Coordinates of C-alpha atoms in Angstrom, one line a residue:
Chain A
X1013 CA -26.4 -6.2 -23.8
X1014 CA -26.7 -5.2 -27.3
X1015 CA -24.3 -6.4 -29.6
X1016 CA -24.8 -3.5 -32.2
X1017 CA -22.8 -0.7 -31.7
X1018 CA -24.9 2.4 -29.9
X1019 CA -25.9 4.9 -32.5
X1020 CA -25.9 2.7 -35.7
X1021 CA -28.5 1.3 -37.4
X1022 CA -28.2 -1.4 -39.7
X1023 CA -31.1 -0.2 -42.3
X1024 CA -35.0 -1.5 -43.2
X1025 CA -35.7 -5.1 -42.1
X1026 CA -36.4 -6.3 -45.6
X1027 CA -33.1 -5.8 -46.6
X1028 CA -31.6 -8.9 -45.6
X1029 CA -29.0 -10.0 -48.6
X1030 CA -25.9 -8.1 -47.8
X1031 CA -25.6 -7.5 -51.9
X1032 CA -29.3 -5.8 -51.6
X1033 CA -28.2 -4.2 -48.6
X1034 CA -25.3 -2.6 -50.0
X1035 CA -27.3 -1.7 -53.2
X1036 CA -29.7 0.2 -50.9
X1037 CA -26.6 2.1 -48.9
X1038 CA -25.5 2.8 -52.5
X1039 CA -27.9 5.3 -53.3
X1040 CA -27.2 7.5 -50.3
X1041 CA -23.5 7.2 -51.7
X1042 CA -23.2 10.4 -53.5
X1043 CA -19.9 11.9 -55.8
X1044 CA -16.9 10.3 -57.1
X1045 CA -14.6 10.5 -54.4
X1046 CA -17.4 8.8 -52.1
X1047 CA -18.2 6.4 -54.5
X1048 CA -14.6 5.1 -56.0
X1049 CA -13.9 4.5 -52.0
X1050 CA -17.3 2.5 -51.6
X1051 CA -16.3 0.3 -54.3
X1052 CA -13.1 -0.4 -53.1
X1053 CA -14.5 -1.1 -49.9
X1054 CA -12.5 1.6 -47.9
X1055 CA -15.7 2.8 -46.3
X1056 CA -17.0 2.1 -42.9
X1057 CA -20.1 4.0 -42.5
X1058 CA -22.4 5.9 -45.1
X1059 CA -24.7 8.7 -43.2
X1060 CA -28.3 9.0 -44.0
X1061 CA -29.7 12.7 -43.6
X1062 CA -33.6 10.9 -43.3
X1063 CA -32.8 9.2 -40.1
X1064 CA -29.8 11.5 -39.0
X1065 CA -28.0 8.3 -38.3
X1066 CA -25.0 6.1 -39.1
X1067 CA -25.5 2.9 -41.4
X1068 CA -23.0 0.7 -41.0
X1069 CA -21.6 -1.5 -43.6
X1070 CA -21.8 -5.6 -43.1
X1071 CA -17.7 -5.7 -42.6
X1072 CA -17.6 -3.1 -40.3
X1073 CA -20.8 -4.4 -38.2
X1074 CA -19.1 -8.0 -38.4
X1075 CA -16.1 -6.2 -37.0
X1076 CA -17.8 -3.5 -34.6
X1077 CA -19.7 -6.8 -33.0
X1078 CA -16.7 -9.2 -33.0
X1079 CA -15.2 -6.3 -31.1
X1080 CA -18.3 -5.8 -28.5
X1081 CA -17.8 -10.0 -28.1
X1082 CA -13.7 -9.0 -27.3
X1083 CA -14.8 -6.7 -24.5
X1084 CA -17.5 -9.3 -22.7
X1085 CA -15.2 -12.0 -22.9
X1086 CA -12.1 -10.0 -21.5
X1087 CA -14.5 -8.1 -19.3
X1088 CA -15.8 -11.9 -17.5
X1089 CA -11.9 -12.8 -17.8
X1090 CA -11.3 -10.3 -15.0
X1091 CA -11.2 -11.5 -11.2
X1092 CA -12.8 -8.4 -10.2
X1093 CA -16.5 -7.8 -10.1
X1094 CA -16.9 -5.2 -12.9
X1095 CA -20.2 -3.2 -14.0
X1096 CA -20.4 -0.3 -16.8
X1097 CA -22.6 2.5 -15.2
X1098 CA -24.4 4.8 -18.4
X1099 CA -24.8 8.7 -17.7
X1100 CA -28.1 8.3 -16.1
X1101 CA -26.8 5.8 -13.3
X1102 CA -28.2 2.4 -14.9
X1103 CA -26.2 -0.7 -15.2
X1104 CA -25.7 -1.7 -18.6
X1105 CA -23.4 -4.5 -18.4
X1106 CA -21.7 -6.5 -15.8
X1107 CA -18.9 -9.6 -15.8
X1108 CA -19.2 -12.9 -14.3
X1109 CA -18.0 -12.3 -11.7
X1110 CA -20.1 -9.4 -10.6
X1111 CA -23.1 -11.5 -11.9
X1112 CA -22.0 -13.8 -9.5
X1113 CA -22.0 -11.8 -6.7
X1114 CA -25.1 -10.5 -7.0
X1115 CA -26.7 -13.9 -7.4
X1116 CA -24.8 -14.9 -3.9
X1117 CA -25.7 -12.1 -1.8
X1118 CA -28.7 -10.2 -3.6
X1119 CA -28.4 -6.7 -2.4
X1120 CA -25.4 -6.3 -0.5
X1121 CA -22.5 -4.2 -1.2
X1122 CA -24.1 -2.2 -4.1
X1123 CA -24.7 -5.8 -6.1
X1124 CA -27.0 -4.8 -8.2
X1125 CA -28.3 -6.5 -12.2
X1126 CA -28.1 -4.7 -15.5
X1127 CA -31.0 -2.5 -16.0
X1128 CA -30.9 -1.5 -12.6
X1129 CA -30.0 2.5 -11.4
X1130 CA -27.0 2.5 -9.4
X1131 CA -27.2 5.4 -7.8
X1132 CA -30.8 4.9 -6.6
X1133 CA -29.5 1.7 -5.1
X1134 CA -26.7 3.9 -2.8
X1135 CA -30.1 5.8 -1.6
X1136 CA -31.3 2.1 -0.7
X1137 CA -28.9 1.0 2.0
X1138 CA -29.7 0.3 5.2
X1139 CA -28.1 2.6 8.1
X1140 CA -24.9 0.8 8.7
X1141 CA -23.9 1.2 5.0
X1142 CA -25.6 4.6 4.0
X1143 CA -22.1 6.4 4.9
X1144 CA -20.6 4.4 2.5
X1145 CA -23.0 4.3 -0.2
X1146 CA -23.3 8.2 -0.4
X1147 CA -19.7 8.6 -0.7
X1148 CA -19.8 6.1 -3.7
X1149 CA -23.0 7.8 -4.8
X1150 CA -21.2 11.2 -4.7
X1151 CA -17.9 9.9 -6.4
X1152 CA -19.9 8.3 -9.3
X1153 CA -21.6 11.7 -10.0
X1154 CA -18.9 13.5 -9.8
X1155 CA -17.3 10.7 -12.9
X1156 CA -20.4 11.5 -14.6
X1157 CA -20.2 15.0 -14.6
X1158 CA -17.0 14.8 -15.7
X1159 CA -15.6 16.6 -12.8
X1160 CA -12.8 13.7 -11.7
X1161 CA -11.5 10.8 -14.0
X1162 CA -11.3 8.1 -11.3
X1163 CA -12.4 7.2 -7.4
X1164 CA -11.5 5.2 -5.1
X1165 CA -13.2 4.4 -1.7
X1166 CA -14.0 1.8 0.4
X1167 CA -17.0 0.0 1.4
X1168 CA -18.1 -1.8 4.4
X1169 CA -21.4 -3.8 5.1
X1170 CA -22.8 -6.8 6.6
X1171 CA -24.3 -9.2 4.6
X1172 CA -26.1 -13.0 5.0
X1173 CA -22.6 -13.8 4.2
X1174 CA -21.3 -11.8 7.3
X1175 CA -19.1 -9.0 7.5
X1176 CA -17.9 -7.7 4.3
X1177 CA -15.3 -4.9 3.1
X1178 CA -14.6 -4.0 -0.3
X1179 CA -13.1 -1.1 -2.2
X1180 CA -15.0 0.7 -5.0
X1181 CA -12.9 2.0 -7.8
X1182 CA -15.1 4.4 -10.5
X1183 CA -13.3 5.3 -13.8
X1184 CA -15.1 7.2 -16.5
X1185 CA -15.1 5.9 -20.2
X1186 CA -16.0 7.8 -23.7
X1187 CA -19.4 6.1 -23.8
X1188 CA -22.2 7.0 -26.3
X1189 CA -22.3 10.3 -26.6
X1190 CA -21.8 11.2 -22.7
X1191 CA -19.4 9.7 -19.9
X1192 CA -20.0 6.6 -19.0
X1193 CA -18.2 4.8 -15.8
X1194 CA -16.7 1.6 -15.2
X1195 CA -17.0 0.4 -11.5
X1196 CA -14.9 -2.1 -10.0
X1197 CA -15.1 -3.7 -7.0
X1198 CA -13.1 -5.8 -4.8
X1199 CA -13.7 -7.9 -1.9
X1200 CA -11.2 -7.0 1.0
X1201 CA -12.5 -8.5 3.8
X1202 CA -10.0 -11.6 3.9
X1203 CA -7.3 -9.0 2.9
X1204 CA -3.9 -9.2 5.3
X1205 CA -3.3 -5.7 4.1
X1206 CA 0.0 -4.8 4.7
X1207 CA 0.4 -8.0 5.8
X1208 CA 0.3 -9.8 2.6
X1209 CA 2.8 -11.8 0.6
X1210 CA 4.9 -9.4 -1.6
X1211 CA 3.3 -6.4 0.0
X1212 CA 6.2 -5.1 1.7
X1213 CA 9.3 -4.8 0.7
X1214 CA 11.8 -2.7 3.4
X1215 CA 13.6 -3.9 6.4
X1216 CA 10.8 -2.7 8.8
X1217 CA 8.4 -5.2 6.5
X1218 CA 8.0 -8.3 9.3
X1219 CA 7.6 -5.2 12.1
X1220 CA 5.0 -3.7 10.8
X1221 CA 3.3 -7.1 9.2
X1222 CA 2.9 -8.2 12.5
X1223 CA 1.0 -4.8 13.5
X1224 CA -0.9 -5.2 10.5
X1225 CA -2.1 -8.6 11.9
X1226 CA -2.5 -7.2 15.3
X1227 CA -4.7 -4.0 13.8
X1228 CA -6.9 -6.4 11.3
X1229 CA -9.8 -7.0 13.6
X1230 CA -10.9 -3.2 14.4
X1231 CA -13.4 -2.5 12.1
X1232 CA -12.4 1.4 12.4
X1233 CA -9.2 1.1 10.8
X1234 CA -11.1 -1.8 8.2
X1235 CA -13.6 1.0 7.1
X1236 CA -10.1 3.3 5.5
X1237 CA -9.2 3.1 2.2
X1238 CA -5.5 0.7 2.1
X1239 CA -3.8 4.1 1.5
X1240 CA -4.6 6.1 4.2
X1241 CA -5.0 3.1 6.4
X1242 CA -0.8 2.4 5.3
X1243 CA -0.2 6.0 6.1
X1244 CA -1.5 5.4 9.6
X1245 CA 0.0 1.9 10.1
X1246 CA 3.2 3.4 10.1
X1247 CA 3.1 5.3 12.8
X1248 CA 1.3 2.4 14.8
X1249 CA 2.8 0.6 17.9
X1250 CA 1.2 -2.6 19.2
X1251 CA 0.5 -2.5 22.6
X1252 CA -0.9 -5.4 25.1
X1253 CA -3.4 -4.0 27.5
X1254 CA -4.0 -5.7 31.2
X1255 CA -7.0 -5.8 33.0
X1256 CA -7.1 -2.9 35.3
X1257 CA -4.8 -0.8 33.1
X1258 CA -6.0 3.1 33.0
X1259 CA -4.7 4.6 30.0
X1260 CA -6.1 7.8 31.2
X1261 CA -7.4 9.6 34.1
X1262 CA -10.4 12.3 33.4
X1263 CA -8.7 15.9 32.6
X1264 CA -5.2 14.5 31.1
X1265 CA -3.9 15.1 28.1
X1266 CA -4.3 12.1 25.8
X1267 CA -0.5 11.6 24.4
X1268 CA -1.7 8.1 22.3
X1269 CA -4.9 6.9 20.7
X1270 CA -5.7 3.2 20.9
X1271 CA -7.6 0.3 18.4
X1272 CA -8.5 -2.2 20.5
X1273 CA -8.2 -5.6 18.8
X1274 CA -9.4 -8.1 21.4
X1275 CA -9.4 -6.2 24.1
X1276 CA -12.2 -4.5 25.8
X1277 CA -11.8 -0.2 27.5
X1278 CA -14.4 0.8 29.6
X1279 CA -14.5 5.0 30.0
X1280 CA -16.3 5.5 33.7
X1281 CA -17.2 9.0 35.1
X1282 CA -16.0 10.1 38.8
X1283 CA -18.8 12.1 40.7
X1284 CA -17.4 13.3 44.5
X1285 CA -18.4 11.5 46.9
X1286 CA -19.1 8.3 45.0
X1287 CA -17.7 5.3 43.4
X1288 CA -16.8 5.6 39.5
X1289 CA -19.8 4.7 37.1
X1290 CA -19.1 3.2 33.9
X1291 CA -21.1 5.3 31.3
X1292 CA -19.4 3.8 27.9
X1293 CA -17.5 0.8 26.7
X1294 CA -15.5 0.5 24.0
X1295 CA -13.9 -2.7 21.7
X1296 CA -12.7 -3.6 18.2
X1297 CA -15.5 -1.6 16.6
X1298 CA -13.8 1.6 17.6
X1299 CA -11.0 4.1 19.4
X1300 CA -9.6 5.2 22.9
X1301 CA -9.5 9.0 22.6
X1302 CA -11.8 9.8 19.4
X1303 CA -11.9 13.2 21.5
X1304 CA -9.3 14.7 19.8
X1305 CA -11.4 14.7 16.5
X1306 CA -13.6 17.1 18.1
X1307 CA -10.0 19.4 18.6
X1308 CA -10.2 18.6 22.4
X1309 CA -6.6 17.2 23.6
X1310 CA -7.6 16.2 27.3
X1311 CA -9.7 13.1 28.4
X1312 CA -12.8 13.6 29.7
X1313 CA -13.4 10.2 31.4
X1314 CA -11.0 7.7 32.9
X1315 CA -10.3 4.9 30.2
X1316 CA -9.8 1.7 32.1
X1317 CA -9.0 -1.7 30.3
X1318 CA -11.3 -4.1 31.5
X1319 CA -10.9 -7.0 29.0
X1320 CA -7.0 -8.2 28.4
X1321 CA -5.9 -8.2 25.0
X1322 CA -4.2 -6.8 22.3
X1323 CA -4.5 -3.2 20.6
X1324 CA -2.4 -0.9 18.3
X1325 CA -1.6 2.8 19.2
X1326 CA -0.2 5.7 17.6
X1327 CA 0.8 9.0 19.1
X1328 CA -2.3 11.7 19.2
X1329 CA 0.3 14.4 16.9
X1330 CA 0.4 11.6 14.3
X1331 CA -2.6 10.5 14.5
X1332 CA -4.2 14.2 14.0
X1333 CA -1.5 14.7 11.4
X1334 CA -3.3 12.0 9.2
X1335 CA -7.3 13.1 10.2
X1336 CA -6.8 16.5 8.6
X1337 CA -5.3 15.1 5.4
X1338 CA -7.9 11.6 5.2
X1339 CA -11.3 12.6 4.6
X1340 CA -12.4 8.6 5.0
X1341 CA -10.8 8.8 8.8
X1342 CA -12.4 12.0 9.4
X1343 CA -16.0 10.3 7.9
X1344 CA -15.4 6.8 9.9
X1345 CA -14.6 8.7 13.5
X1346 CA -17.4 11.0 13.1
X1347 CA -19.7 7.6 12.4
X1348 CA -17.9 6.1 15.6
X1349 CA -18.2 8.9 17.8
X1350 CA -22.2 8.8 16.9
X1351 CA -22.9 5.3 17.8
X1352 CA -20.8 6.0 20.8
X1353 CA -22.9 8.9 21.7
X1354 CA -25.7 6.7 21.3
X1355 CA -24.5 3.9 23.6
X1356 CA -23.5 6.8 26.5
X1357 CA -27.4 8.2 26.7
X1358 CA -28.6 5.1 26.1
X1359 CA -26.7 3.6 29.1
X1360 CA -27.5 7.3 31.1
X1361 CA -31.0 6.0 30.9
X1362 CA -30.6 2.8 31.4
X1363 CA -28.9 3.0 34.3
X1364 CA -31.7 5.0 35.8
X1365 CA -35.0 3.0 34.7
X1366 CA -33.9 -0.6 34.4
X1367 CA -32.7 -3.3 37.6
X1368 CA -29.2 -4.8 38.3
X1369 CA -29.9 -7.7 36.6
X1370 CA -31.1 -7.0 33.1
X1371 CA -28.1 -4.3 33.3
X1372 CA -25.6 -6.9 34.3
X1373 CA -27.2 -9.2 31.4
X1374 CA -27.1 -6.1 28.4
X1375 CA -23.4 -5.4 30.4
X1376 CA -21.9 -9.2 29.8
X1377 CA -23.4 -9.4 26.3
X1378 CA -21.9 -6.4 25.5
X1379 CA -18.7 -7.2 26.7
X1380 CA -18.9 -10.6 25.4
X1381 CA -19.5 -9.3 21.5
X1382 CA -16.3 -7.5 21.7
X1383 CA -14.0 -10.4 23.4
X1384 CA -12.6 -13.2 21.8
X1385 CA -14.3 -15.7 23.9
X1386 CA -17.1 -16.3 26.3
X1387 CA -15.3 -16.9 29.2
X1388 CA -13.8 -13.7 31.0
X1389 CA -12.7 -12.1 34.5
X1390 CA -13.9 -9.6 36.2
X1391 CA -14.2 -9.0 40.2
X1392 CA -17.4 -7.9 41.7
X1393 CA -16.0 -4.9 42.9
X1394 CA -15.1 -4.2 39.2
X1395 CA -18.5 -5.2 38.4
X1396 CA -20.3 -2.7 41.0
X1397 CA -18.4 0.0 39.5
X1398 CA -19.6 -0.9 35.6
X1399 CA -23.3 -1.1 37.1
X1400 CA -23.0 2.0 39.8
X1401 CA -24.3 -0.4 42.5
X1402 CA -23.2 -2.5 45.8
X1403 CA -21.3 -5.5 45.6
X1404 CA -24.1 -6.9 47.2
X1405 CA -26.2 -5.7 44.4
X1406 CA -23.8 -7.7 41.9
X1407 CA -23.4 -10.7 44.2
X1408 CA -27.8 -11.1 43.7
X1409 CA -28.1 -10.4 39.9
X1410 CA -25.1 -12.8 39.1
X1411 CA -26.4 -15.7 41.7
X1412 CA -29.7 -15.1 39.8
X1413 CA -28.6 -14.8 36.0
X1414 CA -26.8 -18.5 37.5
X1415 CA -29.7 -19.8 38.7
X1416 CA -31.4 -19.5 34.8
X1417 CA -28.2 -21.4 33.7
X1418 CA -27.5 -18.5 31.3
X1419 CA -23.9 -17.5 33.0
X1420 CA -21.5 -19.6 35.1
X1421 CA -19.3 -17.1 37.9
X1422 CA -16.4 -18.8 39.8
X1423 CA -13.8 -16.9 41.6
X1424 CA -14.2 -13.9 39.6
X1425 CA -14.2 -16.3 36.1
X1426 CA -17.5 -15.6 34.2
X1427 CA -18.7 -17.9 31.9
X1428 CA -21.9 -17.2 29.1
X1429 CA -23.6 -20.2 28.9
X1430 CA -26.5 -19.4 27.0
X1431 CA -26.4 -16.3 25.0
X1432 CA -29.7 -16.4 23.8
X1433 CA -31.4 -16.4 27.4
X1434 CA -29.0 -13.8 28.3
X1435 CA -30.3 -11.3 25.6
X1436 CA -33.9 -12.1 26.6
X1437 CA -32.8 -11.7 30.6
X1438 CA -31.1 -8.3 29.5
X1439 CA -33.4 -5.0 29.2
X1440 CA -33.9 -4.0 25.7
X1441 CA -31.2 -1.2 25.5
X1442 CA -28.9 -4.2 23.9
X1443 CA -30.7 -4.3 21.0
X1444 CA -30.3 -0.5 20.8
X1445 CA -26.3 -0.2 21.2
X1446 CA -25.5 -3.3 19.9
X1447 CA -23.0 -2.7 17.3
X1448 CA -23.6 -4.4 13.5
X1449 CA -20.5 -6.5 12.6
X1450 CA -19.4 -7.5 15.7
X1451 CA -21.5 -10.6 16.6
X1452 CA -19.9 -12.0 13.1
X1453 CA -16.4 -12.7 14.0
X1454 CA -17.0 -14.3 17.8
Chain B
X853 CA 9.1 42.3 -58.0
X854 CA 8.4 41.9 -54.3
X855 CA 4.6 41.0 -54.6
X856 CA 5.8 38.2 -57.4
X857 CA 8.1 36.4 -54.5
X858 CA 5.4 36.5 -52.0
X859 CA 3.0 35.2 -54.6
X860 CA 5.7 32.1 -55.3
X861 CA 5.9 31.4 -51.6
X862 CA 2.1 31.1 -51.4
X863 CA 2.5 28.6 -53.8
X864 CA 5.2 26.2 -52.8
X865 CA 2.7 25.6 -50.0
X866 CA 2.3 26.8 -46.2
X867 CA 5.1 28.4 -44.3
X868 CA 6.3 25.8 -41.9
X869 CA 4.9 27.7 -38.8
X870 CA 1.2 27.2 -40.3
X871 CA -0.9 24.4 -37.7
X872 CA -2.4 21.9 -39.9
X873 CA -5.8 21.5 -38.7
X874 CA -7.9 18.4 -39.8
X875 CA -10.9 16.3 -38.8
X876 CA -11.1 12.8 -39.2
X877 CA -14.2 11.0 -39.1
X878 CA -14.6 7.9 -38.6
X879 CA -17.2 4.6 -37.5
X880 CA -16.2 3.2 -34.2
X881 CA -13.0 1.2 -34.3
X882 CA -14.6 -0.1 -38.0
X883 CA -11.7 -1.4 -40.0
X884 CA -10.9 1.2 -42.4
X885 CA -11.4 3.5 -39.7
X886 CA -8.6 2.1 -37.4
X887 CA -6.8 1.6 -40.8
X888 CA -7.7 5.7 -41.1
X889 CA -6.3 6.8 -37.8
X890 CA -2.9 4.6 -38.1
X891 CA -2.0 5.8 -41.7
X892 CA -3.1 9.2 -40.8
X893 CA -1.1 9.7 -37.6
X894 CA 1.9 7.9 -39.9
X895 CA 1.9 10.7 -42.2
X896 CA 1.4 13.6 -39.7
X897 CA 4.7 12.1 -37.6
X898 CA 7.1 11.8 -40.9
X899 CA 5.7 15.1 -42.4
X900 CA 3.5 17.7 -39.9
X901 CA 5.6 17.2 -36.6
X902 CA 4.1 19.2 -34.2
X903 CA 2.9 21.3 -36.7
X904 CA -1.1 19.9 -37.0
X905 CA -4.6 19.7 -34.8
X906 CA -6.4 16.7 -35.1
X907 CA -10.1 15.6 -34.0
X908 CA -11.4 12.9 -34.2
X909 CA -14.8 12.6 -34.6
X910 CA -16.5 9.3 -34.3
X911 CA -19.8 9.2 -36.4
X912 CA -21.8 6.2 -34.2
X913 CA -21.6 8.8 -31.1
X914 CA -22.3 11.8 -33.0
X915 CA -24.0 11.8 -36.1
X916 CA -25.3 14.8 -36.3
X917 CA -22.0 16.6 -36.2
X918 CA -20.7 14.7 -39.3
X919 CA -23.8 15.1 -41.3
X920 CA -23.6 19.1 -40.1
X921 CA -20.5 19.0 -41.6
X922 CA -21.4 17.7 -44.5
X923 CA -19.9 14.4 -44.3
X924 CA -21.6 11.2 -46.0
X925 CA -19.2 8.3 -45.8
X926 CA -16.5 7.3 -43.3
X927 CA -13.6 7.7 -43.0
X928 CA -13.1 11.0 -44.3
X929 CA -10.4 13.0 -43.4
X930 CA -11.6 17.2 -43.8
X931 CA -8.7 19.7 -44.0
X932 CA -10.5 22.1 -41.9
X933 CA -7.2 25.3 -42.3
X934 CA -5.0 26.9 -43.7
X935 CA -7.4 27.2 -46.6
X936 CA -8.7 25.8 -49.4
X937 CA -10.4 23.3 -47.5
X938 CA -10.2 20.0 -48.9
X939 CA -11.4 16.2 -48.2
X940 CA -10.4 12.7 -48.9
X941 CA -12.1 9.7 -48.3
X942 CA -10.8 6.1 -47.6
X943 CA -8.9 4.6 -45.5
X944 CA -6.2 6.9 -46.4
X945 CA -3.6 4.4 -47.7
X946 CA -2.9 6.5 -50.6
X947 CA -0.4 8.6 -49.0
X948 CA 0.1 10.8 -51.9
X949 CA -3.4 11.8 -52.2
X950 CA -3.4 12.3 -48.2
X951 CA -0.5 14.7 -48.7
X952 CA -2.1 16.7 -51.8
X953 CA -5.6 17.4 -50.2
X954 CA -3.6 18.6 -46.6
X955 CA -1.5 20.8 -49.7
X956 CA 2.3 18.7 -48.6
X957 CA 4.5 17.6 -50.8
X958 CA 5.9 14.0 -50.6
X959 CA 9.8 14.7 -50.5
X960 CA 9.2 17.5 -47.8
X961 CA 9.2 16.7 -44.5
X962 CA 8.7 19.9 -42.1

């Protein structure tokens, strides 16, 4: 960072001694008026027509740069990681903190140095983030151009560090000559929302705390910027979900949505004739009835719970009340509702190419990334129905997966032993629907 | 008779629904130019009111513009209407010599 002020040149390099210095400003000083104020020292700048620029006088430049120092030191003084963004996109100056950051996880979350384009570093992102980084991307153009003062949004991305959520706030600044912006960002992933000391402060406050605790682990609702996420909370109920639990039969209408916190909904497909096939499966990373988004009000599968735990609902009117007004909600259910999509084909296919046992493998790994722990019951009947096979079918690609010492199965109790072997037993559609962010936490 | 009374009202000084318009140069947040802007927005309060526009044109960001206008040192204030226009230069602590170029009077606050 330059210490001289943008725009302002301080004259020839030989003219070191402020006394010759001024002498040489003098001559560009030209009638009374201009020059009576010069020699009372009541002048700031004098402008030179030969360079079409600004020469500052020694007081002023001693005050312009004592300034400049102000703004560094009360810029580091600030918790937040900071960053001023120029017109073009580049990063002319950062705090400490930010500095920090980028020194402790190079690359993530938008850390970027000075000199560096912000914008061409939103373009860089891997997949996971780029939904994120093109709505900062777009909101920092739009401070640019001057079209909006200040944005606000919030970022979510996995790092060495793990999982990581922050919220990007853009505000544009007089800079030289053209809007500049100055982009803070704070880390939320620890963040109790709602939750937090002194964050509440109405009767209902320990009520909805305590469904702000329960809703914390679903990275949907982690993805929302706090305000809309608040608006939703409100209208959330916390709910404990059993094993065996249908919230919804195939064809009815869908009167709550869920956020599974630790607990684990399976959606399976009835054919005539035949036993119920599990064709998706659903945990903290996402909603029961994301339907509705698409304006459809009935399910289309049966949503049975298959993992007990803990999840917030809301009523569907509510819930659609708040998607048409939250953009962000709108943007992270469309993002679920693709990865979803991708784990349905993907388990269409898989479930016609690959055997019962590197199913059952991919199908306890999956399940496992979305529990709380590694030990969890399921029947083999309920089993068959996940894999669209016999119980005898389960009953041989369980005692095998045993056999490798990669899963223990009592009495309907299974236990991952190895989870490593189990992802090299398992057939390589894991690696395809495995969701980022979830492995982090478990 | 009638022209002679219009001709004295012209010259007691503006009729107190004229907008003072004025541009104030000025280098960054330079001493004499924060000095500028304070003793400036002192006098427009006790004697303008509402009644004034004023820009303020910083010279580091824009140069060109002040040396367009024919400005050479900062701060300059630049009575830009009602007409004639007129300039002072400083840090604008002479209040009285604020007041004369911007064509005001000390004892008449609007």
């Amino acid at each position: 960072v330059s210490p001289d002020p943008v725009g302002a040149t301080t004259g020839p390099a030989d003219v070191q001694a402020e006394a010759a210095f001024k002498h040489w400003i003098r001559r560009l000083v030209k009638g009374a008026a201009e020059l009576q104020a010069f020699e009372s020292g009541q002048i700031d700048a004098v402008m030179d027509p030969a360079t079409g620029s600004a020469i500052l006088l020694p007081e002023a430049q001693a005050a312009l740069q004592g300034s400049t120092r102000l703004v560094m030191s009360a810029l580091d003084a600030l918790p937040g990681d900071v960053c001023v963004i120029d017109a073009a996109g580049t990063v002319v100056m950062t705090n400490r903190a930010w500095r920090a950051f980028v020194a402790a996880y190079t690359g993530a979350g938008l850390g970027i140095g000075e000199g560096a384009n912000f914008l061409a570093a939103c373009r860089g992102v891997s997949a996971s983030e780029s939904v994120f980084a093109e709505a900062v991307a777009a909101g920092l153009r739009q401070v640019l151009a001057g079209a909006r003062q200040r944005f606000c949004c919030e970022y979510v991305c996995d790092s060495s560090g793990g999982h990581c959520a922050f919220t990007f706030t853009i505000a544009g600044i007089a800079g030289n000559g053209a809007v500049h912006a100055v982009v803070t960002r704070e880390n939320v992933s620890g963040r109790q929302r709602a939750g937090a000391p002194g964050g509440l402060r109405h009767p209902k406050a320990s009520r909805i705390a305590a469904i702000a605790q329960a809703a914390a682990p679903n990275l949907l609702l982690a993805a929302l910027p706090a305000k809309e996420y608040e608006r939703l909370l409100a209208g959330f109920e916390q709910v404990k979900l059993t094993y065996g639990d249908v919230l919804y039969e195939s064809g009815e209408q869908m009167r709550h949505v869920y956020f599974p916190s630790d607990c684990v909904v399976s959606f399976l497909t009835v054919v005539e004739g035949h036993r119920a096939l599990e064709v998706g499966l659903v945990g903290r990373e996402g909603m029961v009835g994301s339907r509705l988004a698409l304006g459809i009000t009935t399910a289309s599968v049966r949503a049975l719970v298959q993992g007990t735990g803990t999840a917030v609902r809301i009523k569907s009117v509510c819930f659609l009340r708040e998607l048409h007004r939250s953009p962000m909600l709108q943007r992270a259910l469309l993002h679920f509702t693709d990865a979803l999509m991708m784990q349905v084909t993907r388990t269409a296919a898989c479930n016609r190419f690959h055997g019962v046992e590197a199913r059952l493998a991919r199908w306890l790994l999956m399940t496992r990334e979305r529990l709380p722990s590694s030990e969890f019951y399921l029947t083999q009947e309920f089993l068959a129905d996940m894999l669209g096979v016999r119980r005898a079918g389960v009953t041989m690609a369980a005692c095998a997966l045993q056999r490798q010492n990669l899963i223990r199965y009592r009495r309907g109790t299974i236990t991952i032993l190895d989870q490593q072997g189990l992802e090299a037993a398992a057939c390589s559609c894991y690696q395809h629907v495995k969701v980022k962010g979830l492995e982090a936490a478990t | 008779v009638a022209r002679k009374k219009r001709a004295q009202a012209h010259a007691t000084g503006a009729p107190v629904t004229t907008v003072v318009v004025m541009c104030l140069y000025v280098a960054g947040r330079a001493p004499n130019s924060v000095k500028a802007i304070a003793n400036l927005e002192a006098i427009c309060r006790r004697h303008l009111k509402d009644g004034y526009k004023l820009e303020i044109v910083d010279v580091c960001e824009h140069p060109h513009r002040a040396l367009n206008d024919g400005i050479l040192v900062t701060p300059s204030l630049t009575k830009v209407s009602p007409g004639p226009a007129s300039n002072v230069i400083g840090n604008l602590s002479d209040t009285g010599s604020v007041l004369a170029a911007l064509g005001l009077h000390a004892g008449d606050p609007q």
